[in-house]
PDB file of C-alpha atoms in Angstrom:
ATOM      1  CA  MET A   1     -12.298  10.495  -3.902  1.00  0.00           C
ATOM      2  CA  ASN A   2     -14.039   8.775  -1.244  1.00  0.00           C
ATOM      3  CA  ASN A   3     -11.584   8.944   1.489  1.00  0.00           C
ATOM      4  CA  ARG A   4     -12.251   6.136   3.227  1.00  0.00           C
ATOM      5  CA  THR A   5     -11.979   3.586   0.671  1.00  0.00           C
ATOM      6  CA  LEU A   6      -8.577   1.626   0.290  1.00  0.00           C
ATOM      7  CA  VAL A   7      -7.317  -1.041  -2.550  1.00  0.00           C
ATOM      8  CA  ILE A   8      -5.127  -3.514  -0.814  1.00  0.00           C
ATOM      9  CA  GLY A   9      -3.753  -6.672  -1.930  1.00  0.00           C
ATOM     10  CA  VAL A  10      -0.248  -8.159  -2.156  1.00  0.00           C
ATOM     11  CA  ILE A  11       1.827  -7.073  -5.524  1.00  0.00           C
ATOM     12  CA  GLY A  12       3.914  -9.490  -7.964  1.00  0.00           C
ATOM     13  CA  ALA A  13       3.796 -13.116  -7.370  1.00  0.00           C
ATOM     14  CA  ASP A  14       3.824 -12.841  -4.035  1.00  0.00           C
ATOM     15  CA  VAL A  15       1.186 -15.586  -2.966  1.00  0.00           C
ATOM     16  CA  HIS A  16       1.169 -14.476   1.149  1.00  0.00           C
ATOM     17  CA  ALA A  17      -2.292 -13.766   1.994  1.00  0.00           C
ATOM     18  CA  VAL A  18      -2.246 -13.997   6.115  1.00  0.00           C
ATOM     19  CA  GLY A  19      -1.422 -10.604   6.558  1.00  0.00           C
ATOM     20  CA  ASN A  20      -3.471  -9.339   3.732  1.00  0.00           C
ATOM     21  CA  LYS A  21      -6.274 -10.727   5.712  1.00  0.00           C
ATOM     22  CA  ILE A  22      -5.356  -8.658   8.783  1.00  0.00           C
ATOM     23  CA  LEU A  23      -5.074  -5.792   7.222  1.00  0.00           C
ATOM     24  CA  TYR A  24      -8.632  -6.229   5.801  1.00  0.00           C
ATOM     25  CA  HIS A  25     -10.199  -6.917   8.976  1.00  0.00           C
ATOM     26  CA  ALA A  26      -8.119  -4.202  10.781  1.00  0.00           C
ATOM     27  CA  PHE A  27      -8.980  -1.627   8.440  1.00  0.00           C
ATOM     28  CA  THR A  28     -12.699  -3.013   7.812  1.00  0.00           C
ATOM     29  CA  ASP A  29     -13.079  -2.587  11.491  1.00  0.00           C
ATOM     30  CA  ALA A  30     -11.685   1.229  11.590  1.00  0.00           C
ATOM     31  CA  GLY A  31     -14.043   2.138   9.147  1.00  0.00           C
ATOM     32  CA  PHE A  32     -12.843   1.913   6.045  1.00  0.00           C
ATOM     33  CA  GLU A  33     -14.178   0.424   2.828  1.00  0.00           C
ATOM     34  CA  VAL A  34     -11.988  -1.824   1.550  1.00  0.00           C
ATOM     35  CA  ILE A  35     -11.359  -3.215  -1.737  1.00  0.00           C
ATOM     36  CA  ASN A  36      -8.984  -6.400  -1.385  1.00  0.00           C
ATOM     37  CA  LEU A  37      -7.900  -7.598  -4.436  1.00  0.00           C
ATOM     38  CA  GLY A  38      -6.071 -10.797  -2.771  1.00  0.00           C
ATOM     39  CA  VAL A  39      -2.570 -12.101  -3.897  1.00  0.00           C
ATOM     40  CA  MET A  40      -0.647 -11.825  -6.978  1.00  0.00           C
ATOM     41  CA  VAL A  41      -1.833  -8.721  -7.733  1.00  0.00           C
ATOM     42  CA  SER A  42      -0.221  -6.351 -10.745  1.00  0.00           C
ATOM     43  CA  GLN A  43       0.332  -2.648 -10.653  1.00  0.00           C
ATOM     44  CA  GLU A  44      -2.639  -2.339 -13.100  1.00  0.00           C
ATOM     45  CA  GLU A  45      -5.353  -4.234 -11.372  1.00  0.00           C
ATOM     46  CA  PHE A  46      -4.366  -2.110  -8.572  1.00  0.00           C
ATOM     47  CA  ILE A  47      -4.444   0.851 -10.586  1.00  0.00           C
ATOM     48  CA  ALA A  48      -7.835  -0.354 -11.658  1.00  0.00           C
ATOM     49  CA  ALA A  49      -9.500  -1.117  -8.696  1.00  0.00           C
ATOM     50  CA  ALA A  50      -8.518   2.297  -7.431  1.00  0.00           C
ATOM     51  CA  ILE A  51     -10.380   4.244 -10.803  1.00  0.00           C
ATOM     52  CA  GLU A  52     -13.236   2.158 -10.529  1.00  0.00           C
ATOM     53  CA  SER A  53     -13.237   2.374  -6.553  1.00  0.00           C
ATOM     54  CA  ASP A  54     -12.591   6.050  -6.422  1.00  0.00           C
ATOM     55  CA  ALA A  55     -10.146   4.822  -3.990  1.00  0.00           C
ATOM     56  CA  ALA A  56      -8.082   7.360  -1.648  1.00  0.00           C
ATOM     57  CA  ALA A  57      -5.524   5.092  -1.269  1.00  0.00           C
ATOM     58  CA  ILE A  58      -3.518   2.179  -2.660  1.00  0.00           C
ATOM     59  CA  VAL A  59      -2.385  -0.296   0.498  1.00  0.00           C
ATOM     60  CA  ILE A  60       0.390  -2.979  -0.618  1.00  0.00           C
ATOM     61  CA  SER A  61       1.974  -5.802   0.756  1.00  0.00           C
ATOM     62  CA  SER A  62       4.965  -7.799  -0.110  1.00  0.00           C
ATOM     63  CA  LEU A  63       6.422 -10.471   1.661  1.00  0.00           C
ATOM     64  CA  TYR A  64       8.397 -12.287  -0.444  1.00  0.00           C
ATOM     65  CA  GLY A  65      11.489  -9.369  -0.986  1.00  0.00           C
ATOM     66  CA  GLN A  66      10.806  -8.434  -4.592  1.00  0.00           C
ATOM     67  CA  GLY A  67       8.625  -5.944  -3.576  1.00  0.00           C
ATOM     68  CA  GLU A  68      10.933  -2.824  -4.692  1.00  0.00           C
ATOM     69  CA  LEU A  69      10.966  -4.432  -8.246  1.00  0.00           C
ATOM     70  CA  ASP A  70       7.214  -5.117  -8.529  1.00  0.00           C
ATOM     71  CA  CYS A  71       6.643  -1.360  -7.526  1.00  0.00           C
ATOM     72  CA  ARG A  72       8.993   0.706  -9.767  1.00  0.00           C
ATOM     73  CA  GLY A  73       7.167   2.626 -11.792  1.00  0.00           C
ATOM     74  CA  LEU A  74       3.555   2.844 -10.394  1.00  0.00           C
ATOM     75  CA  ARG A  75       3.658   6.136  -9.296  1.00  0.00           C
ATOM     76  CA  GLU A  76       4.350   7.056 -12.438  1.00  0.00           C
ATOM     77  CA  LYS A  77       1.211   4.356 -14.145  1.00  0.00           C
ATOM     78  CA  CYS A  78      -0.669   6.420 -11.404  1.00  0.00           C
ATOM     79  CA  ASP A  79      -0.466   9.541 -12.498  1.00  0.00           C
ATOM     80  CA  GLU A  80      -0.992   8.559 -16.122  1.00  0.00           C
ATOM     81  CA  ALA A  81      -3.795   6.731 -15.281  1.00  0.00           C
ATOM     82  CA  GLY A  82      -5.217  10.211 -13.554  1.00  0.00           C
ATOM     83  CA  LEU A  83      -4.995   9.082  -9.657  1.00  0.00           C
ATOM     84  CA  ASN A  84      -2.863  12.304  -9.599  1.00  0.00           C
ATOM     85  CA  GLY A  85      -2.279  12.201  -5.257  1.00  0.00           C
ATOM     86  CA  ILE A  86      -3.970   9.045  -4.541  1.00  0.00           C
ATOM     87  CA  LEU A  87      -1.805   7.601  -1.069  1.00  0.00           C
ATOM     88  CA  LEU A  88       0.825   4.657  -1.976  1.00  0.00           C
ATOM     89  CA  TYR A  89       1.345   2.709   1.155  1.00  0.00           C
ATOM     90  CA  ILE A  90       4.004  -0.507   1.053  1.00  0.00           C
ATOM     91  CA  GLY A  91       4.724  -2.437   3.880  1.00  0.00           C
ATOM     92  CA  GLY A  92       6.248  -5.997   4.891  1.00  0.00           C
ATOM     93  CA  ASN A  93       8.867  -7.590   3.522  1.00  0.00           C
ATOM     94  CA  ILE A  94       9.877  -5.097   0.735  1.00  0.00           C
ATOM     95  CA  VAL A  95      13.563  -5.766  -0.063  1.00  0.00           C
ATOM     96  CA  ILE A  96      16.058  -8.392  -0.259  1.00  0.00           C
ATOM     97  CA  GLY A  97      18.028  -8.783   2.665  1.00  0.00           C
ATOM     98  CA  LYS A  98      18.490  -7.100   5.656  1.00  0.00           C
ATOM     99  CA  GLN A  99      18.676  -3.202   4.877  1.00  0.00           C
ATOM    100  CA  PRO A 100      18.798  -0.276   7.324  1.00  0.00           C
ATOM    101  CA  PHE A 101      14.993   0.367   7.137  1.00  0.00           C
ATOM    102  CA  ASP A 102      15.649   4.403   7.033  1.00  0.00           C
ATOM    103  CA  ILE A 103      17.461   3.334   3.503  1.00  0.00           C
ATOM    104  CA  VAL A 104      14.439   1.298   2.217  1.00  0.00           C
ATOM    105  CA  GLU A 105      11.993   3.853   3.219  1.00  0.00           C
ATOM    106  CA  GLN A 106      14.039   6.577   1.126  1.00  0.00           C
ATOM    107  CA  ARG A 107      14.317   4.434  -1.889  1.00  0.00           C
ATOM    108  CA  PHE A 108      10.761   4.139  -1.421  1.00  0.00           C
ATOM    109  CA  ARG A 109      10.122   7.720  -1.134  1.00  0.00           C
ATOM    110  CA  ALA A 110      11.944   8.254  -3.918  1.00  0.00           C
ATOM    111  CA  MET A 111      10.004   5.902  -5.972  1.00  0.00           C
ATOM    112  CA  GLY A 112       6.406   8.174  -4.928  1.00  0.00           C
ATOM    113  CA  PHE A 113       5.129   6.312  -2.324  1.00  0.00           C
ATOM    114  CA  ASP A 114       3.765   8.105   0.930  1.00  0.00           C
ATOM    115  CA  ARG A 115       4.645   5.479   3.439  1.00  0.00           C
ATOM    116  CA  ALA A 116       6.602   2.469   3.919  1.00  0.00           C
ATOM    117  CA  PHE A 117       6.565  -0.091   6.607  1.00  0.00           C
ATOM    118  CA  PRO A 118       8.647  -2.244   7.987  1.00  0.00           C
ATOM    119  CA  PRO A 119       7.947  -5.863   8.828  1.00  0.00           C
ATOM    120  CA  GLY A 120       6.274  -6.282  12.089  1.00  0.00           C
ATOM    121  CA  THR A 121       4.475  -2.787  12.056  1.00  0.00           C
ATOM    122  CA  SER A 122       0.844  -3.382  13.558  1.00  0.00           C
ATOM    123  CA  PRO A 123      -2.338  -2.804  11.547  1.00  0.00           C
ATOM    124  CA  GLU A 124      -3.160   0.171  14.226  1.00  0.00           C
ATOM    125  CA  ASP A 125      -0.166   2.263  12.454  1.00  0.00           C
ATOM    126  CA  GLY A 126      -0.975   1.795   9.460  1.00  0.00           C
ATOM    127  CA  ILE A 127      -4.639   3.107  10.518  1.00  0.00           C
ATOM    128  CA  ALA A 128      -3.457   6.064  12.353  1.00  0.00           C
ATOM    129  CA  MET A 129      -0.774   7.399   9.340  1.00  0.00           C
ATOM    130  CA  LEU A 130      -4.092   6.378   6.736  1.00  0.00           C
ATOM    131  CA  LYS A 131      -6.281   8.559   9.111  1.00  0.00           C
ATOM    132  CA  GLN A 132      -3.695  11.152   9.331  1.00  0.00           C
ATOM    133  CA  ASP A 133      -2.693  11.157   5.483  1.00  0.00           C
ATOM    134  CA  LEU A 134      -6.494  11.241   4.967  1.00  0.00           C
ATOM    135  CA  HIS A 135      -7.617  14.199   7.163  1.00  0.00           C
ATOM    136  CA  ILE A 136     -10.318  11.735   8.687  1.00  0.00           C
ATOM    137  CA  THR A 137     -10.339  12.664  12.597  1.00  0.00           C
ATOM    138  CA  ASP A 138     -13.098  10.306  13.704  1.00  0.00           C
TER     139      ASP A 138
END
C-alpha cells in the first residue's frame, strides 16, 4: 500500500463537482497522489481504483443528501475485494435533513467508515486526519 495515494470522488448520482475539485487540489498540494474519479461514482468504481492504485484511503464526497444510502455495504465490499483496513472517509451533506452530526457520525462509523466530516469542514482538517491515520509525519 502506498500510504500517500488517495482515491477520491463523489458517490452515487451526485453531480456536485466543485468540492471534489477543491479537495483534489488541497490533497495534491499536501503531497498526496490523488486519483480523482469525479462525480457519479459507484462503490465498485471506488474499489477498482483503490485496488489498481494500491491506495491507502478512499475519500468520498456527497452533497445531495443520499450518502448514507449510497455507502451502505461499502466496507464489506472493500473487505471482500481484499482492501481490508483501507481508510474510508466521507464528508459533505451526507444525510437528508438536519440531524445532529454526532449521531450521523456514529451511523457512518457503524457502517465501517473511519471518519465522517460535516458540511463546511476545511480540507486542512481532512488532511490533518489523513496524515494522523496514515502515520505521515512530514
